[in-house]
PDB file of C-alpha atoms in Angstrom:
ATOM      1  CA  UNK R 252      -0.206   0.055  -0.410  1.00  0.00           C
ATOM      2  CA  UNK R 253       1.712   2.844  -0.992  1.00  0.00           C
ATOM      3  CA  UNK R 254       1.617   6.144   1.644  1.00  0.00           C
ATOM      4  CA  UNK R 255      -0.684   8.142  -0.212  1.00  0.00           C
ATOM      5  CA  UNK R 256      -3.464   5.100  -0.088  1.00  0.00           C
ATOM      6  CA  UNK R 257      -2.962   4.459   4.049  1.00  0.00           C
ATOM      7  CA  UNK R 258      -3.001   8.204   3.946  1.00  0.00           C
ATOM      8  CA  UNK R 259      -6.101   8.620   2.545  1.00  0.00           C
ATOM      9  CA  UNK R 260      -7.789   5.989   4.713  1.00  0.00           C
ATOM     10  CA  UNK R 261      -6.655   7.384   7.844  1.00  0.00           C
ATOM     11  CA  UNK R 262      -7.719  10.869   6.813  1.00  0.00           C
ATOM     12  CA  UNK R 263     -11.539   8.580   6.252  1.00  0.00           C
ATOM     13  CA  UNK R 264     -11.219   7.120   9.469  1.00  0.00           C
ATOM     14  CA  UNK R 265     -10.284  10.527  11.086  1.00  0.00           C
ATOM     15  CA  UNK R 266     -13.134  11.951   9.590  1.00  0.00           C
ATOM     16  CA  UNK R 267     -15.762   9.370  10.299  1.00  0.00           C
ATOM     17  CA  UNK R 268     -15.310   9.734  14.016  1.00  0.00           C
ATOM     18  CA  UNK R 269     -15.016  13.344  14.068  1.00  0.00           C
ATOM     19  CA  UNK R 270     -18.742  12.534  12.576  1.00  0.00           C
ATOM     20  CA  UNK R 271     -20.195  11.529  15.434  1.00  0.00           C
ATOM     21  CA  UNK R 272     -21.083  13.651  17.880  1.00  0.00           C
ATOM     22  CA  UNK R 273     -18.518  14.823  20.946  1.00  0.00           C
ATOM     23  CA  UNK R 274     -19.606  12.850  23.983  1.00  0.00           C
ATOM     24  CA  UNK R 275     -21.036  14.726  26.912  1.00  0.00           C
ATOM     25  CA  UNK R 276     -19.744  11.689  29.544  1.00  0.00           C
ATOM     26  CA  UNK R 277     -16.077  12.524  30.736  1.00  0.00           C
ATOM     27  CA  UNK R 278     -14.391   8.895  30.081  1.00  0.00           C
ATOM     28  CA  UNK R 279     -15.729   8.609  26.986  1.00  0.00           C
ATOM     29  CA  UNK R 280     -15.011  12.551  25.867  1.00  0.00           C
ATOM     30  CA  UNK R 281     -11.530  11.434  27.428  1.00  0.00           C
ATOM     31  CA  UNK R 282     -11.682   8.346  24.715  1.00  0.00           C
ATOM     32  CA  UNK R 283     -13.223  10.494  21.703  1.00  0.00           C
ATOM     33  CA  UNK R 284     -10.285  13.160  21.617  1.00  0.00           C
ATOM     34  CA  UNK R 285      -7.042  10.147  22.530  1.00  0.00           C
ATOM     35  CA  UNK R 286      -8.540   9.049  19.608  1.00  0.00           C
ATOM     36  CA  UNK R 287      -8.375  11.472  17.059  1.00  0.00           C
ATOM     37  CA  UNK R 288      -4.999  12.619  18.767  1.00  0.00           C
ATOM     38  CA  UNK R 289      -3.998   9.141  17.725  1.00  0.00           C
ATOM     39  CA  UNK R 290      -5.451   9.534  14.352  1.00  0.00           C
ATOM     40  CA  UNK R 291      -4.448  12.886  14.021  1.00  0.00           C
ATOM     41  CA  UNK R 292      -0.190  11.969  14.963  1.00  0.00           C
ATOM     42  CA  UNK R 293      -0.599   8.663  12.354  1.00  0.00           C
ATOM     43  CA  UNK R 294      -1.400  11.040  10.001  1.00  0.00           C
ATOM     44  CA  UNK R 295       1.693  13.818  11.005  1.00  0.00           C
ATOM     45  CA  UNK R 296       3.793  10.724  10.121  1.00  0.00           C
ATOM     46  CA  UNK R 297       2.249   9.600   6.592  1.00  0.00           C
ATOM     47  CA  UNK R 298       2.734  12.850   5.784  1.00  0.00           C
ATOM     48  CA  UNK R 299       5.927  13.419   6.160  1.00  0.00           C
ATOM     49  CA  UNK R 300       6.991  10.294   5.341  1.00  0.00           C
ATOM     50  CA  UNK R 301       5.188  10.695   1.975  1.00  0.00           C
ATOM     51  CA  UNK R 302       7.606  11.956  -0.707  1.00  0.00           C
ATOM     52  CA  UNK R 303       6.776  12.596  -4.086  1.00  0.00           C
ATOM     53  CA  UNK R 304       4.193  10.544  -5.265  1.00  0.00           C
ATOM     54  CA  UNK R 305       4.090   9.882  -9.482  1.00  0.00           C
ATOM     55  CA  UNK R 306       1.417  12.535 -10.852  1.00  0.00           C
ATOM     56  CA  UNK R 307      -1.275  10.185 -12.441  1.00  0.00           C
ATOM     57  CA  UNK R 308      -4.875  10.525 -12.753  1.00  0.00           C
ATOM     58  CA  UNK R 309      -5.233   8.254 -10.303  1.00  0.00           C
ATOM     59  CA  UNK R 310      -3.375   9.854  -7.412  1.00  0.00           C
ATOM     60  CA  UNK R 311      -4.744  13.086  -8.053  1.00  0.00           C
ATOM     61  CA  UNK R 312      -7.423  12.353  -7.325  1.00  0.00           C
ATOM     62  CA  UNK R 313      -6.777  10.882  -4.424  1.00  0.00           C
ATOM     63  CA  UNK R 314      -5.093  13.919  -3.219  1.00  0.00           C
ATOM     64  CA  UNK R 315      -8.121  16.164  -4.250  1.00  0.00           C
ATOM     65  CA  UNK R 316      -9.865  13.551  -1.838  1.00  0.00           C
ATOM     66  CA  UNK R 317      -8.117  14.028   0.917  1.00  0.00           C
ATOM     67  CA  UNK R 318      -7.466  17.400   0.904  1.00  0.00           C
ATOM     68  CA  UNK R 319     -10.958  18.469   0.547  1.00  0.00           C
ATOM     69  CA  UNK R 320     -11.649  15.997   3.366  1.00  0.00           C
ATOM     70  CA  UNK R 321      -8.902  17.745   5.504  1.00  0.00           C
ATOM     71  CA  UNK R 322     -11.437  20.790   5.254  1.00  0.00           C
ATOM     72  CA  UNK R 323     -13.837  19.420   6.295  1.00  0.00           C
ATOM     73  CA  UNK R 324     -11.811  17.788   9.452  1.00  0.00           C
ATOM     74  CA  UNK R 325     -10.171  21.361   9.661  1.00  0.00           C
ATOM     75  CA  UNK R 326     -14.246  22.599  10.157  1.00  0.00           C
ATOM     76  CA  UNK R 327     -14.751  19.428  12.739  1.00  0.00           C
ATOM     77  CA  UNK R 328     -11.935  19.963  14.924  1.00  0.00           C
ATOM     78  CA  UNK R 329     -13.135  24.285  14.902  1.00  0.00           C
ATOM     79  CA  UNK R 330     -15.974  22.733  16.492  1.00  0.00           C
ATOM     80  CA  UNK R 331     -14.966  20.180  19.012  1.00  0.00           C
ATOM     81  CA  UNK R 332     -12.717  22.657  20.197  1.00  0.00           C
ATOM     82  CA  UNK R 333     -15.588  25.297  20.477  1.00  0.00           C
ATOM     83  CA  UNK R 334     -17.642  22.844  22.069  1.00  0.00           C
ATOM     84  CA  UNK R 335     -14.539  22.122  24.844  1.00  0.00           C
ATOM     85  CA  UNK R 336     -14.295  25.697  25.504  1.00  0.00           C
ATOM     86  CA  UNK R 337     -17.660  26.352  26.134  1.00  0.00           C
ATOM     87  CA  UNK R 338     -17.439  23.606  28.534  1.00  0.00           C
ATOM     88  CA  UNK R 339     -14.471  25.127  30.154  1.00  0.00           C
ATOM     89  CA  UNK R 340     -15.608  28.004  30.571  1.00  0.00           C
ATOM     90  CA  UNK R 341     -19.125  27.098  32.102  1.00  0.00           C
ATOM     91  CA  UNK R 342     -16.686  24.780  34.242  1.00  0.00           C
ATOM     92  CA  UNK R 343     -14.854  27.556  35.558  1.00  0.00           C
ATOM     93  CA  UNK R 344     -17.850  30.052  35.896  1.00  0.00           C
ATOM     94  CA  UNK R 345     -20.032  27.737  38.282  1.00  0.00           C
ATOM     95  CA  UNK R 346     -16.644  27.204  39.755  1.00  0.00           C
ATOM     96  CA  UNK R 347     -16.023  31.148  40.756  1.00  0.00           C
ATOM     97  CA  UNK R 348     -19.780  31.341  42.187  1.00  0.00           C
ATOM     98  CA  UNK R 349     -19.024  27.796  44.296  1.00  0.00           C
ATOM     99  CA  UNK R 350     -16.608  29.691  45.704  1.00  0.00           C
ATOM    100  CA  UNK R 351     -17.746  32.701  46.511  1.00  0.00           C
ATOM    101  CA  UNK R 352     -20.481  31.022  47.857  1.00  0.00           C
ATOM    102  CA  UNK R 353     -18.543  29.037  50.267  1.00  0.00           C
ATOM    103  CA  UNK R 354     -15.933  32.248  50.762  1.00  0.00           C
ATOM    104  CA  UNK R 355     -12.650  30.391  49.571  1.00  0.00           C
ATOM    105  CA  UNK R 356     -10.988  32.174  47.696  1.00  0.00           C
ATOM    106  CA  UNK R 357      -8.770  34.910  49.292  1.00  0.00           C
ATOM    107  CA  UNK R 358     -10.466  37.583  48.752  1.00  0.00           C
ATOM    108  CA  UNK R 359     -13.822  36.247  49.735  1.00  0.00           C
ATOM    109  CA  UNK R 360     -11.715  35.098  53.190  1.00  0.00           C
ATOM    110  CA  UNK R 361     -14.679  36.034  55.726  1.00  0.00           C
ATOM    111  CA  UNK R 362     -12.121  38.087  58.409  1.00  0.00           C
ATOM    112  CA  UNK R 363     -12.063  36.746  61.820  1.00  0.00           C
ATOM    113  CA  UNK R 364     -10.903  39.809  64.336  1.00  0.00           C
ATOM    114  CA  UNK R 365     -12.347  40.445  67.896  1.00  0.00           C
ATOM    115  CA  UNK R 366     -13.245  43.580  69.984  1.00  0.00           C
ATOM    116  CA  UNK R 367     -12.532  43.770  73.091  1.00  0.00           C
ATOM    117  CA  UNK R 368     -15.506  45.895  75.040  1.00  0.00           C
ATOM    118  CA  UNK R 369     -13.569  47.672  78.138  1.00  0.00           C
ATOM    119  CA  UNK R 370     -16.005  47.622  80.850  1.00  0.00           C
ATOM    120  CA  UNK R 371     -15.349  50.169  84.211  1.00  0.00           C
TER     121      UNK R 371
END
């Protein structure tokens, strides 16, 4: 199998995986992201090992399909990134609200002081 065909297959697998919805469960989400990362690493290795390819009609068609899917993959990765970013923002906001409620942040620490009243 040529490197171009292997790259094409990896691109298809990555695209198919990215078309799946992002899981809401933390463990499933971690596995989803790890799988995307593995596909990206494997594609990077294939791309770096890809040297001059014989230019014929078949390789040009495969290369065009890879480029088209690459654009779609970039869009899907941006969507996943924005979903994760929104989730992080929501978690940070919730943490800040919880900290304010509990008074655990340094600026919200309850002041402990004593007042001694002198009685004669």
